[in-house]
Amino acid sequence: QVQLVESGGGLVQAGGSLRLSCVASGRTFSNVAMGWFRQAPGKEREFVSGIDWRGGYTYYADSVKGRFTISRGITKNTVFLQMNSLKPEDTAVYYCAAGSSYFVQTTPGQYDYWGQGTQVTVSS
């Protein structure tokens, strides 16, 4: 079965950094875009960042632009999210997602596979 597993979440002080990782298995993801979403309690799931099939194009939500960096490994089945200058409003469960398109999509319904999520908590 296809499986996506996130790791790297935890508790960090405001202004600090955290690096999330996602490893996909069960099929190749070398020809599809991947992305990160997050969901806080009582809030809708929101797009954070995406990266295209080759890793050459990246896209970020306005709320994280300039602070977060997405990348993927050479095999294209691994994706990372480097988070710097973290703020309390970044607190959420972060989900890794894999799509069926070459190109980045920004809505949850456009992704085929999802991880279980990893908790990120930023204290003030």
PDB file of C-alpha atoms in Angstrom:
ATOM      1  CA  GLN A   1       0.000   0.000   0.000  1.00  0.00           C
ATOM      2  CA  VAL A   2       1.009   3.597  -0.516  1.00  0.00           C
ATOM      3  CA  GLN A   3       2.208   5.194   2.687  1.00  0.00           C
ATOM      4  CA  LEU A   4       3.402   8.672   3.628  1.00  0.00           C
ATOM      5  CA  VAL A   5       5.083   9.132   7.009  1.00  0.00           C
ATOM      6  CA  GLU A   6       5.869  12.533   8.523  1.00  0.00           C
ATOM      7  CA  SER A   7       8.401  13.232  11.242  1.00  0.00           C
ATOM      8  CA  GLY A   8      10.172  16.154  12.887  1.00  0.00           C
ATOM      9  CA  GLY A   9       7.335  17.857  14.712  1.00  0.00           C
ATOM     10  CA  GLY A  10       7.621  19.011  18.292  1.00  0.00           C
ATOM     11  CA  LEU A  11       7.624  21.944  20.681  1.00  0.00           C
ATOM     12  CA  VAL A  12       9.702  24.991  19.851  1.00  0.00           C
ATOM     13  CA  GLN A  13       9.971  28.543  21.158  1.00  0.00           C
ATOM     14  CA  ALA A  14       8.825  31.446  18.992  1.00  0.00           C
ATOM     15  CA  GLY A  15      11.613  32.503  16.666  1.00  0.00           C
ATOM     16  CA  GLY A  16      13.070  29.021  16.565  1.00  0.00           C
ATOM     17  CA  SER A  17      13.366  26.502  13.749  1.00  0.00           C
ATOM     18  CA  LEU A  18      12.074  23.048  12.964  1.00  0.00           C
ATOM     19  CA  ARG A  19      12.552  20.665  10.027  1.00  0.00           C
ATOM     20  CA  LEU A  20       9.787  18.311   8.929  1.00  0.00           C
ATOM     21  CA  SER A  21      10.381  15.227   6.798  1.00  0.00           C
ATOM     22  CA  CYS A  22       8.027  13.043   4.785  1.00  0.00           C
ATOM     23  CA  VAL A  23       8.939   9.668   3.319  1.00  0.00           C
ATOM     24  CA  ALA A  24       6.633   8.050   0.764  1.00  0.00           C
ATOM     25  CA  SER A  25       6.564   4.366  -0.153  1.00  0.00           C
ATOM     26  CA  GLY A  26       4.469   1.879  -2.100  1.00  0.00           C
ATOM     27  CA  ARG A  27       4.896   3.571  -5.463  1.00  0.00           C
ATOM     28  CA  THR A  28       7.107   6.087  -7.165  1.00  0.00           C
ATOM     29  CA  PHE A  29       6.347   9.769  -6.637  1.00  0.00           C
ATOM     30  CA  SER A  30       9.050  10.983  -8.984  1.00  0.00           C
ATOM     31  CA  ASN A  31       6.541  12.351 -11.494  1.00  0.00           C
ATOM     32  CA  VAL A  32       4.037  14.099  -9.223  1.00  0.00           C
ATOM     33  CA  ALA A  33       3.924  17.188  -7.071  1.00  0.00           C
ATOM     34  CA  MET A  34       3.993  16.970  -3.286  1.00  0.00           C
ATOM     35  CA  GLY A  35       2.954  19.421  -0.625  1.00  0.00           C
ATOM     36  CA  TRP A  36       2.380  20.321   2.993  1.00  0.00           C
ATOM     37  CA  PHE A  37      -0.895  21.307   4.645  1.00  0.00           C
ATOM     38  CA  ARG A  38      -1.707  22.179   8.233  1.00  0.00           C
ATOM     39  CA  GLN A  39      -4.779  22.196  10.430  1.00  0.00           C
ATOM     40  CA  ALA A  40      -5.266  23.913  13.777  1.00  0.00           C
ATOM     41  CA  PRO A  41      -8.097  23.001  16.207  1.00  0.00           C
ATOM     42  CA  GLY A  42     -11.398  24.395  14.990  1.00  0.00           C
ATOM     43  CA  LYS A  43      -9.878  25.577  11.722  1.00  0.00           C
ATOM     44  CA  GLU A  44     -10.024  24.394   8.126  1.00  0.00           C
ATOM     45  CA  ARG A  45      -7.097  22.548   6.632  1.00  0.00           C
ATOM     46  CA  GLU A  46      -4.917  25.056   4.805  1.00  0.00           C
ATOM     47  CA  PHE A  47      -2.221  24.875   2.178  1.00  0.00           C
ATOM     48  CA  VAL A  48       1.292  25.644   3.386  1.00  0.00           C
ATOM     49  CA  SER A  49       3.688  24.812   0.566  1.00  0.00           C
ATOM     50  CA  GLY A  50       4.075  22.677  -2.547  1.00  0.00           C
ATOM     51  CA  ILE A  51       6.849  21.481  -4.835  1.00  0.00           C
ATOM     52  CA  ASP A  52       6.571  20.232  -8.404  1.00  0.00           C
ATOM     53  CA  TRP A  53       7.618  16.886  -9.855  1.00  0.00           C
ATOM     54  CA  ARG A  54      11.240  17.862 -10.498  1.00  0.00           C
ATOM     55  CA  GLY A  55      11.714  19.944  -7.386  1.00  0.00           C
ATOM     56  CA  GLY A  56      12.449  23.024  -9.462  1.00  0.00           C
ATOM     57  CA  TYR A  57       9.305  25.002  -8.708  1.00  0.00           C
ATOM     58  CA  THR A  58       8.034  25.831  -5.238  1.00  0.00           C
ATOM     59  CA  TYR A  59       4.996  27.688  -3.975  1.00  0.00           C
ATOM     60  CA  TYR A  60       4.143  29.063  -0.533  1.00  0.00           C
ATOM     61  CA  ALA A  61       1.151  30.426   1.302  1.00  0.00           C
ATOM     62  CA  ASP A  62       1.505  34.131   2.056  1.00  0.00           C
ATOM     63  CA  SER A  63       1.543  33.420   5.780  1.00  0.00           C
ATOM     64  CA  VAL A  64       4.786  31.408   5.576  1.00  0.00           C
ATOM     65  CA  LYS A  65       6.567  32.932   2.594  1.00  0.00           C
ATOM     66  CA  GLY A  66      10.090  34.001   3.469  1.00  0.00           C
ATOM     67  CA  ARG A  67      10.174  31.790   6.568  1.00  0.00           C
ATOM     68  CA  PHE A  68       9.570  28.249   5.256  1.00  0.00           C
ATOM     69  CA  THR A  69      11.463  26.336   2.570  1.00  0.00           C
ATOM     70  CA  ILE A  70      10.247  23.180   0.845  1.00  0.00           C
ATOM     71  CA  SER A  71      12.545  20.719  -0.916  1.00  0.00           C
ATOM     72  CA  ARG A  72      12.621  17.093  -2.036  1.00  0.00           C
ATOM     73  CA  GLY A  73      15.286  14.437  -2.239  1.00  0.00           C
ATOM     74  CA  ILE A  74      16.951  13.068  -5.343  1.00  0.00           C
ATOM     75  CA  THR A  75      14.643  10.046  -5.452  1.00  0.00           C
ATOM     76  CA  LYS A  76      11.633  12.426  -5.275  1.00  0.00           C
ATOM     77  CA  ASN A  77       9.936  10.187  -2.719  1.00  0.00           C
ATOM     78  CA  THR A  78      11.073  12.362   0.173  1.00  0.00           C
ATOM     79  CA  VAL A  79       9.981  15.922   0.880  1.00  0.00           C
ATOM     80  CA  PHE A  80      11.155  18.343   3.563  1.00  0.00           C
ATOM     81  CA  LEU A  81       9.854  21.523   5.120  1.00  0.00           C
ATOM     82  CA  GLN A  82      12.401  23.770   6.802  1.00  0.00           C
ATOM     83  CA  MET A  83      10.570  26.167   9.118  1.00  0.00           C
ATOM     84  CA  ASN A  84      12.392  29.219  10.445  1.00  0.00           C
ATOM     85  CA  SER A  85      11.268  32.203  12.524  1.00  0.00           C
ATOM     86  CA  LEU A  86       8.354  30.202  13.856  1.00  0.00           C
ATOM     87  CA  LYS A  87       5.353  32.001  15.332  1.00  0.00           C
ATOM     88  CA  PRO A  88       2.641  30.790  17.729  1.00  0.00           C
ATOM     89  CA  GLU A  89       0.129  30.990  14.877  1.00  0.00           C
ATOM     90  CA  ASP A  90       2.123  28.282  13.083  1.00  0.00           C
ATOM     91  CA  THR A  91       0.913  25.801  15.707  1.00  0.00           C
ATOM     92  CA  ALA A  92      -1.005  23.009  13.958  1.00  0.00           C
ATOM     93  CA  VAL A  93      -0.883  19.421  12.802  1.00  0.00           C
ATOM     94  CA  TYR A  94       1.174  19.338   9.626  1.00  0.00           C
ATOM     95  CA  TYR A  95       0.290  16.850   6.882  1.00  0.00           C
ATOM     96  CA  CYS A  96       2.338  15.648   3.946  1.00  0.00           C
ATOM     97  CA  ALA A  97       0.427  15.046   0.707  1.00  0.00           C
ATOM     98  CA  ALA A  98       1.189  13.599  -2.719  1.00  0.00           C
ATOM     99  CA  GLY A  99      -0.720  14.531  -5.855  1.00  0.00           C
ATOM    100  CA  SER A 100      -1.353  12.997  -9.254  1.00  0.00           C
ATOM    101  CA  SER A 101      -0.217  16.022 -11.262  1.00  0.00           C
ATOM    102  CA  TYR A 102       3.198  17.277 -12.285  1.00  0.00           C
ATOM    103  CA  PHE A 103       2.278  20.676 -10.917  1.00  0.00           C
ATOM    104  CA  VAL A 104       1.561  22.129  -7.502  1.00  0.00           C
ATOM    105  CA  GLN A 105      -2.072  22.189  -6.345  1.00  0.00           C
ATOM    106  CA  THR A 106      -3.348  24.189  -3.382  1.00  0.00           C
ATOM    107  CA  THR A 107      -6.538  22.418  -2.264  1.00  0.00           C
ATOM    108  CA  PRO A 108      -6.761  19.153  -0.287  1.00  0.00           C
ATOM    109  CA  GLY A 109      -9.107  17.515  -2.812  1.00  0.00           C
ATOM    110  CA  GLN A 110      -6.430  17.672  -5.479  1.00  0.00           C
ATOM    111  CA  TYR A 111      -4.096  15.313  -3.602  1.00  0.00           C
ATOM    112  CA  ASP A 112      -4.391  11.535  -3.678  1.00  0.00           C
ATOM    113  CA  TYR A 113      -2.346  10.422  -0.667  1.00  0.00           C
ATOM    114  CA  TRP A 114      -1.879  11.748   2.862  1.00  0.00           C
ATOM    115  CA  GLY A 115       0.265  11.087   5.884  1.00  0.00           C
ATOM    116  CA  GLN A 116      -0.987  10.823   9.458  1.00  0.00           C
ATOM    117  CA  GLY A 117       0.341  14.239  10.440  1.00  0.00           C
ATOM    118  CA  THR A 118       2.917  15.563  12.876  1.00  0.00           C
ATOM    119  CA  GLN A 119       2.195  18.080  15.641  1.00  0.00           C
ATOM    120  CA  VAL A 120       4.034  21.395  15.637  1.00  0.00           C
ATOM    121  CA  THR A 121       3.616  23.609  18.696  1.00  0.00           C
ATOM    122  CA  VAL A 122       5.204  27.050  18.935  1.00  0.00           C
ATOM    123  CA  SER A 123       5.250  28.691  22.346  1.00  0.00           C
ATOM    124  CA  SER A 124       5.375  32.429  22.965  1.00  0.00           C
TER     125      SER A 124
END
